[in-house]
Amino acid sequence: MKFKLIIDKEKDEEVVVTAHNRTALTDEMEALVLKHTGSDRIPGYTEDEIKMLTPSEIECVTVLDGKTYAIDVKNHRYRLKLRLYELEQRLPSSFIRINKSTLANENRLERFAVTYSGAVDAVFKCGYREYVSRRCFAQIKRRFEAQ
């Protein structure tokens, strides 16, 4: 299989796949291309501003009091209008679930800390801490061991 990428700002964007037959890979590529909106940024809202957040500046996405928030690299909190499951599909694979209501950017994780009660917290580079469920911690360990 060959891969060819041509970047030309003068032409309209187009994805062409030449394959012998339809496979799971071609279906996945088609779904990825069709769901792409042309922007990787997500609008985050505060009381007085709207900030377009890129995935690289988001430490984690969490649900607090039934509302979805993004915590950025400066530990600022932005309200998101998307649901957590929608963000899980839209964000890159570097975002991993650490509990039922939180997605963490593994590139922004500083360490895992054990609390006095024996629970595990994810500590982010901005200083924000979030609980890690036992089930998710087991999956995270398997993911890091496979690398």
PDB file of C-alpha atoms in Angstrom:
ATOM      1  CA  MET A   1       0.000   0.000   0.000  1.00  0.00           C
ATOM      2  CA  LYS A   2       1.250   3.476  -0.834  1.00  0.00           C
ATOM      3  CA  PHE A   3       0.449   6.804   0.817  1.00  0.00           C
ATOM      4  CA  LYS A   4       0.719  10.138  -0.941  1.00  0.00           C
ATOM      5  CA  LEU A   5      -0.006  13.578   0.552  1.00  0.00           C
ATOM      6  CA  ILE A   6       0.032  16.677  -1.639  1.00  0.00           C
ATOM      7  CA  ILE A   7      -0.340  20.070   0.035  1.00  0.00           C
ATOM      8  CA  ASP A   8      -1.466  22.755  -2.392  1.00  0.00           C
ATOM      9  CA  LYS A   9      -3.230  25.811  -0.982  1.00  0.00           C
ATOM     10  CA  GLU A  10      -4.492  26.772  -4.430  1.00  0.00           C
ATOM     11  CA  LYS A  11      -6.663  23.658  -4.925  1.00  0.00           C
ATOM     12  CA  ASP A  12      -9.830  22.459  -3.203  1.00  0.00           C
ATOM     13  CA  GLU A  13      -9.300  19.773  -0.574  1.00  0.00           C
ATOM     14  CA  GLU A  14     -10.099  16.287  -1.793  1.00  0.00           C
ATOM     15  CA  VAL A  15      -9.396  12.781  -0.523  1.00  0.00           C
ATOM     16  CA  VAL A  16      -9.055  10.031  -3.130  1.00  0.00           C
ATOM     17  CA  VAL A  17      -8.551   6.403  -2.132  1.00  0.00           C
ATOM     18  CA  THR A  18      -7.745   3.738  -4.689  1.00  0.00           C
ATOM     19  CA  ALA A  19      -8.332   0.249  -3.325  1.00  0.00           C
ATOM     20  CA  HIS A  20      -8.900  -3.250  -4.715  1.00  0.00           C
ATOM     21  CA  ASN A  21     -12.055  -3.674  -2.634  1.00  0.00           C
ATOM     22  CA  ARG A  22     -13.928  -2.182   0.322  1.00  0.00           C
ATOM     23  CA  THR A  23     -12.411  -3.120   3.705  1.00  0.00           C
ATOM     24  CA  ALA A  24     -12.690  -2.055   7.315  1.00  0.00           C
ATOM     25  CA  LEU A  25      -9.778   0.330   6.691  1.00  0.00           C
ATOM     26  CA  THR A  26     -11.514   2.042   3.758  1.00  0.00           C
ATOM     27  CA  ASP A  27     -14.715   2.336   5.817  1.00  0.00           C
ATOM     28  CA  GLU A  28     -12.759   3.904   8.683  1.00  0.00           C
ATOM     29  CA  MET A  29     -11.025   6.359   6.341  1.00  0.00           C
ATOM     30  CA  GLU A  30     -14.366   7.346   4.801  1.00  0.00           C
ATOM     31  CA  ALA A  31     -15.932   7.944   8.218  1.00  0.00           C
ATOM     32  CA  LEU A  32     -12.926  10.011   9.335  1.00  0.00           C
ATOM     33  CA  VAL A  33     -13.018  12.204   6.223  1.00  0.00           C
ATOM     34  CA  LEU A  34     -16.795  12.708   6.350  1.00  0.00           C
ATOM     35  CA  LYS A  35     -16.877  13.691  10.028  1.00  0.00           C
ATOM     36  CA  HIS A  36     -14.011  16.187   9.695  1.00  0.00           C
ATOM     37  CA  THR A  37     -15.393  19.720   9.864  1.00  0.00           C
ATOM     38  CA  GLY A  38     -12.216  21.442   8.759  1.00  0.00           C
ATOM     39  CA  SER A  39     -11.388  22.698  12.242  1.00  0.00           C
ATOM     40  CA  ASP A  40      -9.770  20.942  15.158  1.00  0.00           C
ATOM     41  CA  ARG A  41     -10.617  23.746  17.546  1.00  0.00           C
ATOM     42  CA  ILE A  42     -13.405  23.581  20.116  1.00  0.00           C
ATOM     43  CA  PRO A  43     -15.180  26.690  21.446  1.00  0.00           C
ATOM     44  CA  GLY A  44     -14.843  27.154  25.207  1.00  0.00           C
ATOM     45  CA  TYR A  45     -17.017  29.635  27.092  1.00  0.00           C
ATOM     46  CA  THR A  46     -16.472  31.685  30.246  1.00  0.00           C
ATOM     47  CA  GLU A  47     -18.637  34.444  31.704  1.00  0.00           C
ATOM     48  CA  ASP A  48     -17.228  37.086  29.393  1.00  0.00           C
ATOM     49  CA  GLU A  49     -15.382  35.405  26.536  1.00  0.00           C
ATOM     50  CA  ILE A  50     -15.303  32.614  23.979  1.00  0.00           C
ATOM     51  CA  LYS A  51     -11.933  30.990  23.382  1.00  0.00           C
ATOM     52  CA  MET A  52     -11.196  28.562  20.568  1.00  0.00           C
ATOM     53  CA  LEU A  53      -9.300  25.705  22.250  1.00  0.00           C
ATOM     54  CA  THR A  54      -6.941  23.385  20.401  1.00  0.00           C
ATOM     55  CA  PRO A  55      -6.599  19.813  21.698  1.00  0.00           C
ATOM     56  CA  SER A  56      -2.930  20.412  22.552  1.00  0.00           C
ATOM     57  CA  GLU A  57      -3.815  23.162  25.050  1.00  0.00           C
ATOM     58  CA  ILE A  58      -6.491  21.107  26.833  1.00  0.00           C
ATOM     59  CA  GLU A  59      -5.261  19.270  29.949  1.00  0.00           C
ATOM     60  CA  CYS A  60      -8.524  17.405  30.490  1.00  0.00           C
ATOM     61  CA  VAL A  61     -12.247  17.480  29.843  1.00  0.00           C
ATOM     62  CA  THR A  62     -14.486  16.783  32.815  1.00  0.00           C
ATOM     63  CA  VAL A  63     -18.146  16.875  33.809  1.00  0.00           C
ATOM     64  CA  LEU A  64     -18.951  18.962  36.896  1.00  0.00           C
ATOM     65  CA  ASP A  65     -22.536  19.411  38.099  1.00  0.00           C
ATOM     66  CA  GLY A  66     -23.843  17.985  34.813  1.00  0.00           C
ATOM     67  CA  LYS A  67     -21.905  20.465  32.658  1.00  0.00           C
ATOM     68  CA  THR A  68     -18.855  19.713  30.505  1.00  0.00           C
ATOM     69  CA  TYR A  69     -15.692  21.735  31.117  1.00  0.00           C
ATOM     70  CA  ALA A  70     -12.223  21.864  29.569  1.00  0.00           C
ATOM     71  CA  ILE A  71      -9.261  22.632  31.831  1.00  0.00           C
ATOM     72  CA  ASP A  72      -6.489  24.348  29.856  1.00  0.00           C
ATOM     73  CA  VAL A  73      -2.713  24.509  30.375  1.00  0.00           C
ATOM     74  CA  LYS A  74      -3.089  27.594  32.614  1.00  0.00           C
ATOM     75  CA  ASN A  75      -5.643  25.777  34.811  1.00  0.00           C
ATOM     76  CA  HIS A  76      -8.510  27.911  33.459  1.00  0.00           C
ATOM     77  CA  ARG A  77     -11.928  26.304  33.180  1.00  0.00           C
ATOM     78  CA  TYR A  78     -14.021  26.679  30.013  1.00  0.00           C
ATOM     79  CA  ARG A  79     -17.593  25.486  29.566  1.00  0.00           C
ATOM     80  CA  LEU A  80     -18.104  23.291  26.488  1.00  0.00           C
ATOM     81  CA  LYS A  81     -21.395  22.796  24.690  1.00  0.00           C
ATOM     82  CA  LEU A  82     -20.521  19.280  23.514  1.00  0.00           C
ATOM     83  CA  ARG A  83     -21.229  16.178  25.578  1.00  0.00           C
ATOM     84  CA  LEU A  84     -18.375  14.009  26.842  1.00  0.00           C
ATOM     85  CA  TYR A  85     -19.100  11.147  24.419  1.00  0.00           C
ATOM     86  CA  GLU A  86     -19.088  13.607  21.491  1.00  0.00           C
ATOM     87  CA  LEU A  87     -15.734  14.983  22.607  1.00  0.00           C
ATOM     88  CA  GLU A  88     -14.345  11.468  23.017  1.00  0.00           C
ATOM     89  CA  GLN A  89     -15.087  10.829  19.331  1.00  0.00           C
ATOM     90  CA  ARG A  90     -13.788  14.223  18.195  1.00  0.00           C
ATOM     91  CA  LEU A  91     -10.575  14.543  20.227  1.00  0.00           C
ATOM     92  CA  PRO A  92      -7.354  12.765  19.188  1.00  0.00           C
ATOM     93  CA  SER A  93      -6.382   9.353  20.555  1.00  0.00           C
ATOM     94  CA  SER A  94      -4.058  11.008  23.100  1.00  0.00           C
ATOM     95  CA  PHE A  95      -7.184  11.709  25.168  1.00  0.00           C
ATOM     96  CA  ILE A  96      -7.851   8.769  27.472  1.00  0.00           C
ATOM     97  CA  ARG A  97     -10.692   8.130  29.876  1.00  0.00           C
ATOM     98  CA  ILE A  98      -9.529   8.231  33.496  1.00  0.00           C
ATOM     99  CA  ASN A  99     -12.943   7.917  35.129  1.00  0.00           C
ATOM    100  CA  LYS A 100     -16.608   7.895  34.180  1.00  0.00           C
ATOM    101  CA  SER A 101     -16.728  11.669  33.696  1.00  0.00           C
ATOM    102  CA  THR A 102     -13.199  12.713  32.653  1.00  0.00           C
ATOM    103  CA  LEU A 103     -10.995  12.512  29.555  1.00  0.00           C
ATOM    104  CA  ALA A 104      -7.310  13.284  30.094  1.00  0.00           C
ATOM    105  CA  ASN A 105      -4.741  14.438  27.568  1.00  0.00           C
ATOM    106  CA  GLU A 106      -1.973  11.890  28.179  1.00  0.00           C
ATOM    107  CA  ASN A 107       0.564  14.345  26.723  1.00  0.00           C
ATOM    108  CA  ARG A 108      -0.258  16.748  29.581  1.00  0.00           C
ATOM    109  CA  LEU A 109      -0.193  14.168  32.397  1.00  0.00           C
ATOM    110  CA  GLU A 110       2.678  14.803  34.762  1.00  0.00           C
ATOM    111  CA  ARG A 111       2.269  11.798  37.063  1.00  0.00           C
ATOM    112  CA  PHE A 112      -0.097   9.544  38.956  1.00  0.00           C
ATOM    113  CA  ALA A 113      -0.187  10.074  42.726  1.00  0.00           C
ATOM    114  CA  VAL A 114      -1.459   7.646  45.348  1.00  0.00           C
ATOM    115  CA  THR A 115      -3.585   9.289  48.043  1.00  0.00           C
ATOM    116  CA  TYR A 116      -3.699   8.314  51.730  1.00  0.00           C
ATOM    117  CA  SER A 117      -6.867   6.306  51.135  1.00  0.00           C
ATOM    118  CA  GLY A 118      -5.134   4.252  48.426  1.00  0.00           C
ATOM    119  CA  ALA A 119      -6.915   5.916  45.509  1.00  0.00           C
ATOM    120  CA  VAL A 120      -4.960   7.205  42.516  1.00  0.00           C
ATOM    121  CA  ASP A 121      -5.055  10.778  41.223  1.00  0.00           C
ATOM    122  CA  ALA A 122      -3.882  12.006  37.835  1.00  0.00           C
ATOM    123  CA  VAL A 123      -1.760  15.124  38.283  1.00  0.00           C
ATOM    124  CA  PHE A 124      -1.571  17.402  35.254  1.00  0.00           C
ATOM    125  CA  LYS A 125       1.223  19.815  34.333  1.00  0.00           C
ATOM    126  CA  CYS A 126      -0.980  22.803  35.257  1.00  0.00           C
ATOM    127  CA  GLY A 127      -1.447  21.407  38.776  1.00  0.00           C
ATOM    128  CA  TYR A 128      -5.027  20.183  38.349  1.00  0.00           C
ATOM    129  CA  ARG A 129      -5.747  16.806  39.991  1.00  0.00           C
ATOM    130  CA  GLU A 130      -8.484  14.332  39.070  1.00  0.00           C
ATOM    131  CA  TYR A 131      -9.446  10.962  40.508  1.00  0.00           C
ATOM    132  CA  VAL A 132      -8.593   7.872  38.422  1.00  0.00           C
ATOM    133  CA  SER A 133     -10.998   4.948  38.691  1.00  0.00           C
ATOM    134  CA  ARG A 134      -9.554   1.482  39.293  1.00  0.00           C
ATOM    135  CA  ARG A 135     -10.976   0.120  36.034  1.00  0.00           C
ATOM    136  CA  CYS A 136      -9.552   2.977  33.978  1.00  0.00           C
ATOM    137  CA  PHE A 137      -6.206   2.819  35.803  1.00  0.00           C
ATOM    138  CA  ALA A 138      -5.849  -0.845  34.810  1.00  0.00           C
ATOM    139  CA  GLN A 139      -6.494   0.069  31.157  1.00  0.00           C
ATOM    140  CA  ILE A 140      -4.037   2.978  31.348  1.00  0.00           C
ATOM    141  CA  LYS A 141      -1.352   0.695  32.785  1.00  0.00           C
ATOM    142  CA  ARG A 142      -1.886  -1.806  29.943  1.00  0.00           C
ATOM    143  CA  ARG A 143      -1.711   1.027  27.404  1.00  0.00           C
ATOM    144  CA  PHE A 144       1.585   2.351  28.795  1.00  0.00           C
ATOM    145  CA  GLU A 145       3.087  -1.133  29.130  1.00  0.00           C
ATOM    146  CA  ALA A 146       2.321  -1.841  25.458  1.00  0.00           C
ATOM    147  CA  GLN A 147       4.316   1.212  24.336  1.00  0.00           C
TER     148      GLN A 147
END
